[in-house]
Coordinates of C-alpha atoms and ligand atoms in Angstrom, one line a residue:
M1 CA -9.1 23.9 -5.8
Q2 CA -7.5 20.7 -7.0
N3 CA -9.4 20.7 -10.2
S4 CA -7.7 23.9 -11.3
M5 CA -4.5 21.9 -11.5
K6 CA -5.9 19.6 -14.1
T7 CA -5.9 22.4 -16.7
N8 CA -2.9 21.9 -18.8
I9 CA -1.9 25.2 -20.3
L10 CA 1.6 24.0 -20.8
D11 CA 1.0 22.4 -24.2
N12 CA 1.3 25.7 -25.9
T13 CA 4.9 26.3 -24.9
S14 CA 6.7 24.5 -27.7
T15 CA 9.0 27.4 -28.5
S16 CA 10.7 27.3 -25.0
N17 CA 13.0 24.6 -23.6
E18 CA 10.2 23.5 -21.3
I19 CA 9.8 19.7 -21.3
V20 CA 6.6 18.1 -19.8
R21 CA 6.4 14.5 -18.8
E22 CA 3.7 12.5 -17.2
G23 CA 4.3 9.6 -14.9
I24 CA 2.6 8.3 -11.8
G25 CA 2.2 10.7 -8.8
I26 CA 2.8 8.7 -5.6
S27 CA 2.9 11.4 -3.0
P28 CA 0.8 14.6 -3.5
G29 CA 2.0 18.2 -3.5
I30 CA 4.0 20.6 -5.7
V31 CA 7.6 21.4 -5.6
I32 CA 9.6 24.0 -7.7
S33 CA 13.3 23.5 -7.3
Q34 CA 16.7 22.4 -8.8
V35 CA 17.5 19.0 -10.1
F36 CA 20.2 16.8 -8.4
I37 CA 21.0 13.8 -10.6
H38 CA 22.0 10.8 -8.7
D39 CA 22.1 7.6 -10.6
F40 CA 22.4 5.1 -7.8
E41 CA 24.3 2.7 -10.1
S42 CA 21.4 0.2 -10.2
F43 CA 22.4 -3.4 -10.4
D44 CA 22.2 -4.7 -14.0
P45 CA 23.3 -8.3 -14.4
N46 CA 23.9 -7.8 -18.1
K47 CA 26.4 -5.0 -17.6
T48 CA 28.4 -6.8 -15.0
A49 CA 29.3 -10.0 -16.8
I50 CA 32.9 -9.0 -16.6
L51 CA 33.0 -10.0 -12.9
Y52 CA 32.2 -13.6 -13.7
K53 CA 35.0 -16.2 -13.5
H54 CA 35.6 -19.8 -12.7
I55 CA 37.7 -20.9 -9.7
N56 CA 39.6 -24.0 -8.8
Q57 CA 38.5 -26.5 -6.2
N58 CA 41.2 -25.5 -3.8
K59 CA 40.0 -21.9 -3.9
I60 CA 36.3 -22.6 -3.0
E61 CA 36.7 -22.1 0.8
E62 CA 38.6 -18.9 0.3
E63 CA 35.9 -17.7 -2.1
K64 CA 33.1 -18.5 0.4
E65 CA 35.0 -16.6 3.1
R66 CA 35.4 -13.6 0.7
F67 CA 31.7 -13.7 0.1
L68 CA 30.8 -14.1 3.8
K69 CA 33.0 -11.1 4.5
A70 CA 31.0 -9.0 2.0
V71 CA 27.8 -10.3 3.7
Q72 CA 29.1 -9.1 7.0
D73 CA 30.2 -5.7 5.6
T74 CA 26.8 -5.2 4.0
T75 CA 25.1 -6.2 7.2
D76 CA 27.2 -3.6 9.1
Q77 CA 26.3 -0.9 6.5
I78 CA 22.5 -1.8 6.8
N79 CA 22.9 -1.5 10.6
L80 CA 24.4 1.9 10.3
I81 CA 21.6 3.0 7.9
M82 CA 19.0 1.6 10.4
N83 CA 20.5 3.7 13.2
K84 CA 20.3 6.7 11.0
A85 CA 16.7 5.9 10.0
Q86 CA 15.6 6.1 13.6
S87 CA 15.9 9.8 13.4
M88 CA 13.4 10.0 10.5
I89 CA 9.9 11.5 11.2
D90 CA 8.3 8.2 10.3
S91 CA 10.8 5.5 10.4
D92 CA 8.7 2.4 10.7
P93 CA 8.2 1.5 7.0
L94 CA 11.9 2.1 6.4
S95 CA 12.9 0.0 9.5
S96 CA 10.8 -2.9 8.5
L97 CA 12.3 -2.9 5.0
L98 CA 15.8 -2.6 6.4
D99 CA 14.8 -5.5 8.7
A100 CA 13.9 -7.5 5.6
Y101 CA 17.3 -6.7 4.1
Q102 CA 19.0 -8.0 7.2
H103 CA 16.9 -11.2 6.9
M104 CA 18.0 -11.5 3.3
L105 CA 21.6 -11.3 4.5
K106 CA 21.1 -14.1 7.1
S107 CA 20.5 -17.6 6.0
S108 CA 18.1 -16.7 3.2
R109 CA 17.5 -18.4 -0.1
L110 CA 19.8 -15.7 -1.7
V111 CA 22.8 -16.3 0.6
R112 CA 22.4 -20.1 0.6
G113 CA 21.9 -20.1 -3.2
I114 CA 25.1 -18.0 -3.7
I115 CA 27.2 -20.3 -1.5
S116 CA 25.9 -23.4 -3.2
R117 CA 26.7 -21.9 -6.6
I118 CA 30.3 -21.2 -5.4
E119 CA 30.6 -24.8 -4.1
N120 CA 28.9 -26.6 -7.0
S121 CA 29.5 -24.5 -10.1
H122 CA 33.1 -23.5 -9.1
I123 CA 32.4 -19.8 -9.9
N124 CA 33.6 -16.7 -8.0
A125 CA 31.4 -14.9 -5.5
E126 CA 30.5 -12.2 -8.0
G127 CA 29.4 -14.7 -10.6
A128 CA 27.4 -16.6 -8.0
I129 CA 25.7 -13.4 -6.9
L130 CA 24.8 -12.6 -10.5
E131 CA 23.4 -16.0 -11.3
E132 CA 21.4 -16.4 -8.1
T133 CA 20.0 -12.9 -8.3
K134 CA 18.9 -13.6 -11.9
A135 CA 17.3 -16.9 -10.9
I136 CA 15.3 -15.4 -8.0
S137 CA 14.2 -12.4 -10.2
E138 CA 13.0 -14.8 -12.9
I139 CA 10.9 -16.8 -10.4
F140 CA 9.5 -13.5 -9.0
K141 CA 8.8 -12.1 -12.4
A142 CA 6.9 -15.3 -13.4
M143 CA 4.6 -14.7 -10.4
D144 CA 3.3 -11.6 -12.1
D145 CA 2.4 -9.9 -8.8
P146 CA 3.0 -6.2 -8.2
Y147 CA 4.1 -6.8 -4.6
I148 CA 6.6 -9.5 -5.5
S149 CA 7.9 -7.4 -8.4
A150 CA 8.6 -4.7 -5.9
R151 CA 10.7 -7.2 -3.9
I152 CA 12.9 -7.8 -7.0
E153 CA 14.2 -4.3 -6.4
D154 CA 15.1 -5.3 -2.8
I155 CA 17.0 -8.4 -4.0
N156 CA 18.8 -6.4 -6.7
D157 CA 19.7 -3.7 -4.1
I158 CA 21.2 -6.2 -1.7
S159 CA 23.1 -8.0 -4.6
S160 CA 24.4 -4.6 -5.7
R161 CA 25.7 -3.8 -2.2
L162 CA 27.3 -7.3 -2.0
L163 CA 29.1 -6.7 -5.3
K164 CA 30.2 -3.3 -4.3
N165 CA 31.6 -4.7 -1.0
L166 CA 33.4 -7.5 -2.9
Q167 CA 35.1 -4.8 -5.0
T168 CA 35.7 -2.7 -1.8
V169 CA 33.8 0.2 -3.3
S170 CA 32.3 2.1 -0.4
A171 CA 28.6 3.0 -0.4
T172 CA 27.9 6.2 -2.2
T173 CA 27.9 9.3 -0.1
L174 CA 25.2 11.8 -0.7
S175 CA 26.5 14.7 1.3
Q176 CA 27.0 17.0 -1.7
I177 CA 23.3 17.3 -2.3
Q178 CA 22.1 20.9 -2.3
E179 CA 19.4 21.9 0.2
N180 CA 15.9 21.5 -1.2
S181 CA 16.9 19.5 -4.3
V182 CA 14.8 17.3 -6.3
I183 CA 16.6 14.0 -6.7
I184 CA 16.4 12.3 -10.1
S185 CA 17.5 8.7 -10.1
R186 CA 17.1 5.4 -11.9
K187 CA 15.8 4.0 -8.7
L188 CA 15.8 5.1 -5.1
S189 CA 16.2 2.2 -2.7
V190 CA 15.3 2.4 0.9
A191 CA 18.9 2.0 1.9
D192 CA 20.1 4.8 -0.4
A193 CA 17.3 7.2 0.5
S194 CA 18.0 6.8 4.2
L195 CA 21.5 8.1 3.6
L196 CA 20.0 11.4 2.4
N197 CA 19.5 14.3 4.7
N198 CA 15.7 14.7 4.8
K199 CA 16.0 18.4 4.7
A200 CA 18.0 18.3 1.5
I201 CA 15.3 16.7 -0.6
S202 CA 12.1 18.4 -1.6
G203 CA 11.0 15.8 -4.0
F204 CA 12.0 12.9 -6.2
V205 CA 11.5 11.5 -9.7
V206 CA 12.6 8.0 -10.6
I207 CA 12.6 6.0 -13.7
D208 CA 11.6 2.7 -12.1
G209 CA 9.3 2.0 -9.1
S210 CA 5.9 0.7 -8.7
K211 CA 2.9 2.1 -6.7
Q212 CA 3.5 -0.6 -4.1
G213 CA 7.3 -0.5 -4.1
H214 CA 9.4 1.0 -1.4
T215 CA 10.0 4.3 -3.3
S216 CA 6.3 5.0 -2.9
L217 CA 6.4 4.0 0.7
L218 CA 9.3 6.3 1.3
A219 CA 7.8 9.3 -0.4
K220 CA 4.7 9.0 1.7
S221 CA 6.6 8.4 4.9
M222 CA 8.7 11.5 4.2
G223 CA 5.7 13.5 3.0
I224 CA 7.4 14.8 -0.1
P225 CA 6.0 15.1 -3.6
A226 CA 7.2 12.3 -5.9
V227 CA 6.6 10.9 -9.4
I228 CA 7.6 7.5 -10.6
Q229 CA 7.8 5.9 -14.1
I230 CA 9.3 8.6 -16.2
P231 CA 11.5 6.4 -18.5
D232 CA 13.7 9.1 -20.2
I233 CA 14.1 11.4 -17.2
L234 CA 17.9 10.8 -16.9
D235 CA 18.3 11.5 -20.6
I236 CA 16.6 14.9 -20.5
A237 CA 17.5 16.3 -17.1
N238 CA 20.8 17.7 -15.9
S239 CA 21.9 18.6 -12.3
G240 CA 21.0 22.3 -11.7
D241 CA 18.1 22.4 -14.1
T242 CA 14.9 24.0 -12.8
I243 CA 12.2 21.4 -12.2
I244 CA 8.5 21.4 -11.2
I245 CA 7.0 18.2 -9.7
D246 CA 3.3 17.8 -9.4
G247 CA 3.0 14.7 -7.2
T248 CA -0.8 14.9 -7.2
Y249 CA -1.1 14.5 -11.0
G250 CA 2.2 12.8 -11.7
K251 CA 3.6 15.6 -13.8
V252 CA 7.2 16.7 -14.2
I253 CA 8.2 19.9 -15.9
L254 CA 11.9 20.6 -16.8
N255 CA 13.1 24.1 -17.6
P256 CA 9.7 25.6 -17.0
T257 CA 9.1 29.1 -18.6
Q258 CA 8.5 32.0 -16.2
E259 CA 4.8 31.8 -17.0
T260 CA 4.7 28.1 -16.0
I261 CA 6.6 28.8 -12.8
E262 CA 4.2 31.6 -11.9
L263 CA 1.3 29.3 -12.6
Y264 CA 2.7 26.5 -10.4
R265 CA 3.6 28.9 -7.6
K266 CA -0.1 29.7 -7.6
Y267 CA -1.1 26.0 -7.6
R268 CA 1.4 25.4 -4.8
A269 CA -0.1 28.2 -2.7
D270 CA -3.6 26.8 -3.5
F271 CA -2.5 23.3 -2.5
L272 CA -1.0 24.5 0.8
H273 CA -4.0 26.6 1.5
W274 CA -6.3 23.7 0.8
K275 CA -4.3 21.4 3.0
R276 CA -4.3 23.9 5.9
S277 CA -8.1 24.4 5.5
L278 CA -8.7 20.7 5.7
T279 CA -6.5 20.4 8.8
R280 CA -8.9 22.8 10.5
L281 CA -11.6 20.2 10.0
K282 CA -9.8 17.7 12.1
D283 CA -11.8 18.2 15.2
L284 CA -15.2 18.9 13.5
P285 CA -17.7 16.1 13.1
A286 CA -18.5 14.6 9.7
V287 CA -22.2 15.7 9.8
T288 CA -24.6 16.6 7.0
T289 CA -26.2 20.0 7.0
D290 CA -29.4 18.4 8.4
G291 CA -27.7 16.6 11.2
T292 CA -26.8 13.0 10.2
Y293 CA -23.4 11.9 11.5
I294 CA -21.1 9.7 9.4
Q295 CA -18.2 7.9 10.9
L296 CA -14.9 8.3 9.0
K297 CA -12.4 5.6 9.8
G298 CA -9.0 4.7 8.3
N299 CA -7.6 1.8 6.4
I300 CA -4.3 0.5 7.6
D301 CA -1.8 -1.6 5.6
I302 CA 1.1 -1.2 8.0
P303 CA 0.8 -0.6 11.7
N304 CA 2.5 2.8 11.8
E305 CA -0.1 4.4 9.5
A306 CA -2.2 4.7 12.6
D307 CA -0.3 7.9 13.5
F308 CA -1.5 9.6 10.3
L309 CA -5.1 8.5 11.1
N310 CA -4.9 10.2 14.5
E311 CA -3.6 13.4 12.8
S312 CA -6.5 13.3 10.3
G313 CA -9.1 13.0 12.9
A314 CA -10.3 9.4 12.1
D315 CA -13.0 7.8 14.2
G316 CA -11.1 4.6 14.4
V317 CA -9.5 1.9 12.2
G318 CA -12.2 0.6 9.8
L319 CA -9.9 -1.9 8.1
F320 CA -6.6 -3.2 9.3
R321 CA -5.3 -5.4 6.5
S322 CA -3.3 -7.9 8.7
E323 CA -1.6 -9.6 5.7
Y324 CA 1.2 -7.1 6.0
L325 CA 2.4 -9.0 9.1
Y326 CA 3.0 -12.1 6.9
L327 CA 4.8 -10.5 4.0
N328 CA 8.5 -9.9 3.5
R329 CA 9.7 -12.6 6.0
N330 CA 10.7 -16.2 6.4
D331 CA 8.6 -17.1 9.4
L332 CA 5.1 -16.8 10.7
P333 CA 4.2 -13.9 13.0
S334 CA 3.6 -15.1 16.5
I335 CA 0.4 -14.3 18.5
E336 CA 2.5 -11.8 20.6
E337 CA 3.7 -10.0 17.5
Q338 CA 0.2 -9.6 16.2
L339 CA -0.9 -8.5 19.6
N340 CA 1.9 -5.9 19.7
A341 CA 0.9 -4.6 16.2
L342 CA -2.6 -4.1 17.6
K343 CA -1.3 -2.4 20.7
K344 CA 0.9 -0.1 18.6
I345 CA -2.1 0.9 16.5
S346 CA -4.1 1.5 19.6
S347 CA -1.5 3.6 21.2
D348 CA -1.2 5.8 18.1
I349 CA -5.0 6.3 17.8
P350 CA -6.0 5.9 21.5
N351 CA -9.5 4.9 22.6
K352 CA -10.8 4.3 19.1
P353 CA -12.2 1.0 17.8
I354 CA -10.1 -1.2 15.5
V355 CA -11.4 -3.6 12.9
F356 CA -8.8 -6.4 12.5
R357 CA -9.3 -8.2 9.2
T358 CA -7.9 -11.7 9.2
I359 CA -5.4 -12.4 6.4
D360 CA -6.5 -12.0 2.8
I361 CA -3.5 -13.8 1.3
G362 CA -3.8 -15.0 -2.3
A363 CA -4.6 -13.3 -5.6
D364 CA -2.8 -10.0 -5.5
K365 CA -1.1 -10.5 -2.1
I366 CA 1.3 -13.4 -1.9
A367 CA 3.3 -14.3 1.3
P368 CA 6.1 -16.6 0.5
I369 CA 6.1 -17.9 4.1
L370 CA 2.6 -19.3 3.4
G371 CA 3.9 -21.3 0.4
Y372 CA 4.0 -20.5 -3.3
Y373 CA 0.6 -21.4 -4.5
Q374 CA -0.2 -20.8 -8.1
P375 CA -3.9 -21.4 -8.7
K376 CA -5.2 -21.4 -12.3
N377 CA -7.1 -18.3 -11.6
P378 CA -5.8 -16.6 -8.4
A379 CA -8.7 -14.3 -7.8
L380 CA -11.0 -17.3 -7.8
G381 CA -8.6 -19.6 -5.9
L382 CA -7.7 -20.2 -2.3
R383 CA -7.7 -16.6 -1.0
G384 CA -9.0 -14.9 2.1
V385 CA -11.0 -17.0 4.4
R386 CA -10.8 -19.9 2.0
Y387 CA -7.0 -20.1 2.6
T388 CA -7.4 -19.9 6.4
K389 CA -10.1 -22.5 6.3
S390 CA -7.4 -24.9 5.0
Y391 CA -4.8 -23.6 7.5
T392 CA -6.9 -23.2 10.6
D393 CA -3.9 -22.8 12.9
I394 CA -3.0 -19.5 11.2
L395 CA -6.5 -18.2 11.6
K396 CA -6.7 -19.5 15.2
D397 CA -3.6 -17.6 16.1
Q398 CA -5.0 -14.4 14.7
F399 CA -8.2 -14.9 16.7
K400 CA -6.1 -15.5 19.8
A401 CA -4.2 -12.2 19.3
V402 CA -7.5 -10.4 19.0
L403 CA -9.0 -12.2 22.0
I404 CA -6.0 -11.1 24.2
A405 CA -6.1 -7.6 22.8
L406 CA -9.7 -7.3 23.7
N407 CA -8.7 -7.0 27.3
E408 CA -7.6 -3.5 26.6
I409 CA -8.6 -2.6 23.1
D410 CA -12.0 -2.2 21.4
V411 CA -11.1 -4.6 18.5
S412 CA -13.4 -6.6 16.2
V413 CA -12.7 -9.3 13.7
L414 CA -13.5 -9.0 10.0
L415 CA -13.4 -12.0 7.6
P416 CA -12.4 -11.4 4.0
M417 CA -13.7 -13.0 0.9
I418 CA -16.7 -14.7 2.4
S419 CA -18.8 -16.4 -0.3
T420 CA -21.0 -18.7 1.8
V421 CA -22.7 -18.7 5.2
D422 CA -20.9 -21.9 6.1
E423 CA -17.6 -20.1 6.1
V424 CA -18.9 -17.8 8.7
I425 CA -20.2 -20.6 10.9
D426 CA -16.9 -22.4 10.7
A427 CA -15.0 -19.2 11.6
K428 CA -17.3 -18.6 14.6
N429 CA -16.6 -22.2 15.8
L430 CA -12.9 -21.6 15.5
L431 CA -13.2 -18.3 17.4
L432 CA -14.9 -20.2 20.2
K433 CA -12.2 -22.8 20.1
A434 CA -9.4 -20.2 20.2
A435 CA -11.1 -18.7 23.3
E436 CA -11.4 -22.1 25.0
E437 CA -7.8 -22.9 24.4
L438 CA -6.6 -19.6 25.8
R439 CA -8.7 -20.1 28.9
E440 CA -7.5 -23.6 29.3
Q441 CA -3.9 -22.5 29.3
G442 CA -4.7 -19.8 31.9
T443 CA -4.5 -16.7 29.6
V444 CA -6.8 -14.0 30.8
I445 CA -9.4 -12.9 28.2
P446 CA -12.7 -11.2 28.5
S447 CA -15.9 -13.2 29.1
Y448 CA -17.3 -12.0 25.8
L449 CA -16.1 -12.5 22.3
P450 CA -15.0 -9.8 19.8
K451 CA -17.6 -8.6 17.4
L452 CA -17.4 -10.6 14.2
G453 CA -18.1 -9.1 10.8
V454 CA -17.8 -10.1 7.1
M455 CA -16.5 -8.4 4.0
I456 CA -19.2 -8.1 1.4
E457 CA -17.0 -8.4 -1.6
T458 CA -18.3 -11.3 -3.6
P459 CA -21.7 -11.1 -5.4
S460 CA -22.9 -14.2 -3.5
A461 CA -22.2 -12.4 -0.2
A462 CA -24.2 -9.4 -1.4
I463 CA -27.1 -11.5 -2.7
E464 CA -27.3 -13.5 0.5
S465 CA -26.6 -10.4 2.7
D466 CA -30.0 -10.9 4.4
I467 CA -28.9 -14.3 5.6
L468 CA -25.4 -13.2 6.5
A469 CA -26.7 -10.2 8.5
Q470 CA -28.4 -12.7 10.9
Q471 CA -25.0 -14.4 11.5
V472 CA -22.7 -11.5 12.1
D473 CA -22.3 -8.3 14.0
F474 CA -21.4 -6.0 11.1
F475 CA -20.7 -5.7 7.4
S476 CA -17.8 -4.1 5.6
I477 CA -18.4 -3.6 1.9
G478 CA -15.3 -4.2 -0.2
T479 CA -16.1 -2.5 -3.5
N480 CA -12.7 -3.2 -5.0
D481 CA -13.3 -6.9 -5.1
L482 CA -17.1 -6.6 -5.4
T483 CA -16.6 -4.7 -8.7
Q484 CA -14.0 -7.3 -10.0
Y485 CA -16.3 -10.3 -9.3
T486 CA -19.6 -8.7 -10.3
L487 CA -18.2 -7.5 -13.7
A488 CA -15.8 -10.4 -14.2
V489 CA -12.9 -8.0 -14.6
D490 CA -9.5 -8.7 -13.0
R491 CA -8.7 -5.6 -10.9
E492 CA -5.0 -6.0 -11.6
D493 CA -5.2 -6.4 -15.4
T494 CA -4.4 -3.2 -17.2
L495 CA -5.8 -4.6 -20.5
V496 CA -9.3 -4.6 -19.2
E497 CA -9.1 -1.7 -16.8
N498 CA -11.6 0.3 -18.9
L499 CA -14.2 -2.3 -18.0
Y500 CA -13.4 -2.0 -14.3
D501 CA -15.8 0.6 -12.9
P502 CA -17.8 0.5 -9.7
L503 CA -20.2 3.0 -11.3
N504 CA -22.0 0.2 -12.9
P505 CA -25.7 -0.5 -12.2
A506 CA -25.0 -4.1 -11.2
V507 CA -22.4 -3.2 -8.7
L508 CA -24.5 -0.3 -7.3
R509 CA -27.5 -2.6 -6.9
L510 CA -25.4 -5.1 -4.9
V511 CA -24.0 -2.3 -2.7
K512 CA -27.5 -0.9 -2.0
L513 CA -28.9 -4.4 -1.3
S514 CA -26.2 -5.1 1.2
I515 CA -26.7 -1.8 3.0
D516 CA -30.5 -2.3 3.1
N517 CA -30.1 -5.8 4.6
A518 CA -27.6 -4.5 7.2
N519 CA -30.0 -1.7 8.1
K520 CA -33.0 -4.0 8.3
N521 CA -31.1 -6.3 10.7
N522 CA -29.8 -3.4 12.7
I523 CA -26.2 -4.2 12.2
P524 CA -23.6 -1.5 11.2
V525 CA -22.3 -1.4 7.7
C526 CA -19.1 0.2 6.7
L527 CA -17.7 0.7 3.1
C528 CA -13.9 0.3 2.9
G529 CA -13.2 -0.1 -0.8
D530 CA -11.4 2.6 -2.8
I531 CA -14.5 4.5 -3.6
A532 CA -14.9 5.5 0.1
S533 CA -12.0 7.9 -0.5
N534 CA -13.3 9.4 -3.7
Y535 CA -15.3 12.5 -2.9
H536 CA -17.4 12.1 -6.1
W537 CA -19.0 9.1 -4.5
T538 CA -19.6 10.4 -1.0
A539 CA -23.1 11.8 -1.5
L540 CA -24.3 8.7 -3.3
L541 CA -23.0 6.3 -0.6
V542 CA -24.5 8.4 2.2
G543 CA -27.7 8.6 0.2
F544 CA -27.7 4.8 -0.1
G545 CA -27.7 4.5 3.7
I546 CA -24.0 4.2 4.5
R547 CA -23.1 5.8 7.9
E548 CA -19.5 4.6 8.1
L549 CA -16.7 4.9 5.6
S550 CA -13.1 3.7 5.9
M551 CA -10.2 5.0 3.7
P552 CA -6.5 6.0 3.7
A553 CA -5.9 8.7 6.3
I554 CA -5.0 11.4 3.8
N555 CA -8.5 11.4 2.3
I556 CA -10.4 11.8 5.5
P557 CA -10.5 15.6 5.6
I558 CA -11.8 16.0 2.0
I559 CA -14.5 13.4 2.5
K560 CA -15.5 15.2 5.8
E561 CA -15.7 18.5 3.9
R562 CA -17.9 16.9 1.4
I563 CA -20.3 15.4 4.0
R564 CA -20.6 18.8 5.7
S565 CA -21.6 20.4 2.5
F566 CA -24.9 18.7 1.8
S567 CA -28.2 17.7 3.4
L568 CA -29.1 14.0 3.7
E569 CA -32.3 14.7 1.9
R570 CA -30.3 15.9 -1.2
M571 CA -28.1 12.8 -1.0
I572 CA -31.1 10.5 -0.8
N573 CA -32.6 12.1 -3.9
L574 CA -29.3 11.6 -5.7
S575 CA -29.2 8.0 -4.8
N576 CA -32.7 7.4 -6.0
K577 CA -32.0 9.0 -9.3
V578 CA -28.8 7.0 -9.7
L579 CA -30.7 3.7 -9.0
S580 CA -33.1 4.5 -11.8
C581 CA -30.2 5.0 -14.3
H582 CA -29.6 2.2 -16.9
T583 CA -26.1 3.1 -18.0
K584 CA -22.8 4.2 -16.5
E585 CA -23.0 7.4 -18.6
D586 CA -26.4 8.3 -17.1
I587 CA -25.0 7.6 -13.6
K588 CA -22.0 9.8 -14.2
N589 CA -24.2 12.6 -15.5
A590 CA -26.4 12.4 -12.4
L591 CA -23.4 12.8 -10.2
L592 CA -22.1 15.7 -12.3
E593 CA -25.4 17.4 -12.2
F594 CA -25.5 17.0 -8.4
D595 CA -22.0 18.6 -8.2
L596 CA -23.1 21.6 -10.4
N597 CA -26.3 22.4 -8.4
Ligands
PEP601 C1 -12.0 -4.5 -1.2 O1 -12.0 -5.5 -1.8 O2 -12.8 -3.5 -1.5 C2 -11.2 -4.3 0.0 C3 -11.3 -3.2 0.8 O3 -10.3 -5.2 0.3 P1 -8.8 -5.4 -0.5 O4 -8.6 -4.2 -1.3 O5 -7.8 -5.5 0.6 O6 -9.0 -6.6 -1.3
MG602 MG1 -11.0 -7.3 -1.0

């Protein structure tokens, strides 16, 4: 069904007013509706220079008070928004971001920096906000990290609110939005979006926004189609225009012709039908036509995603990326907080196993609380288990949270970025020590330890997977990093993204080797990299011997449908054929041929 949407018949419509733009689809689905332009007056330091002025020494205290009053007003507004957010279907991502906003308004670097600029540079509060925001943004930009870039939006949003409050301009009210509108905006901050009546929005298109930014998070939370990164959208769209958004393929069509509308009505009906048919699979097993069961588990980046996993019929959590608990904050998460995160996941997806991966901070995920570390080559630096080997207390606390959780939850531990067996041995000793310390202090924990597994995501781990398999209870193959390290291609670098392809004989051989070594040693092996959620790969991976896949919740039904369509025998034949291929092209052709037959 979805493939039909790829056909672009719209390119032949140059005589109409129809305008087609392509951006990045961040939340799937199709909407046909009216535009509501809402430029949320994004904060632009260059346009607000007029606010800047010097003040006399005797006015400094007064100015600080004026600023602190704006901080209080902004905090009150965020509190109001937070109360409102509680009524959203899925309020947790929003609440945690609003929480982060509140942190920023406490004694953060932002607030301290602004006060110190008023005191030391003798400038007004507006000027101090502009300078401090610019300085922080520059530091963040220099870090060249998509997660941190997304945080610049948060800082700008808070600064913008502070400025508005200094000028006693009240927050924008959005009550005039027509029911079912598509919001078009320069940006859509969490705070702004939470003022919207959910029922009034059927989709949104924004100029800015990154895949990891909060706009994307919101779109997914709200379950509405959304497209980001359409730079000229505010120049070409007017309120009231008819618009089509295809959140699956990142397409936006303004003033569509009747023919296009009819076509997209059909696509929309197909999409909804397809979604409904996948929902029907929820309670059916993922089993091949000749009776081999495959476990389909979910990847979790934030605790509340577990709810979606339950809805999609997941067999458990195959990968809980615990680094989320460390981002966006000024202190370290306590053992209790981590325990609560595990309990929350377990209550959302009851009686299902959870794989808790210890933090993989470094490279693409930076947590300021753990210090700004700028290695020469981040992907090869102190990341994953290498980081926690240097900061054992952090890892020990994570182990303690898991050990306590084990009293009531089936939870195992997964170590990221393993490249030598010694790292596993050290981690095992630390796990024993964590258990010993808990027992010494009288905390009740089970007499057994949690199962311990390793990510196979470096070539060395894959090559020595026969040795690792004797040390651990399970493997989880991380093809995202395994591809990056095997092919020596940075997974974040768009200039070399054409070289980044897991469908490469070298990567495939390492995947197969790791699966074989796990199977020979009778330990389970899961695959949790992105390819687990791509249905073009499913038959090949099952043919290779994979019996467990872990992916975002939304992909589980389609992968299940795929597994239920073929026999294991056919999948094994495919995998043998692929292993005999020498080039990526040959491998792609083998997969295509499999699909056509
Ligand atoms: C992987 O590397 O494939 C993986 C699942 O881990 P992450 O994407 O978190 O690095
Ligand atoms: Mg990885």
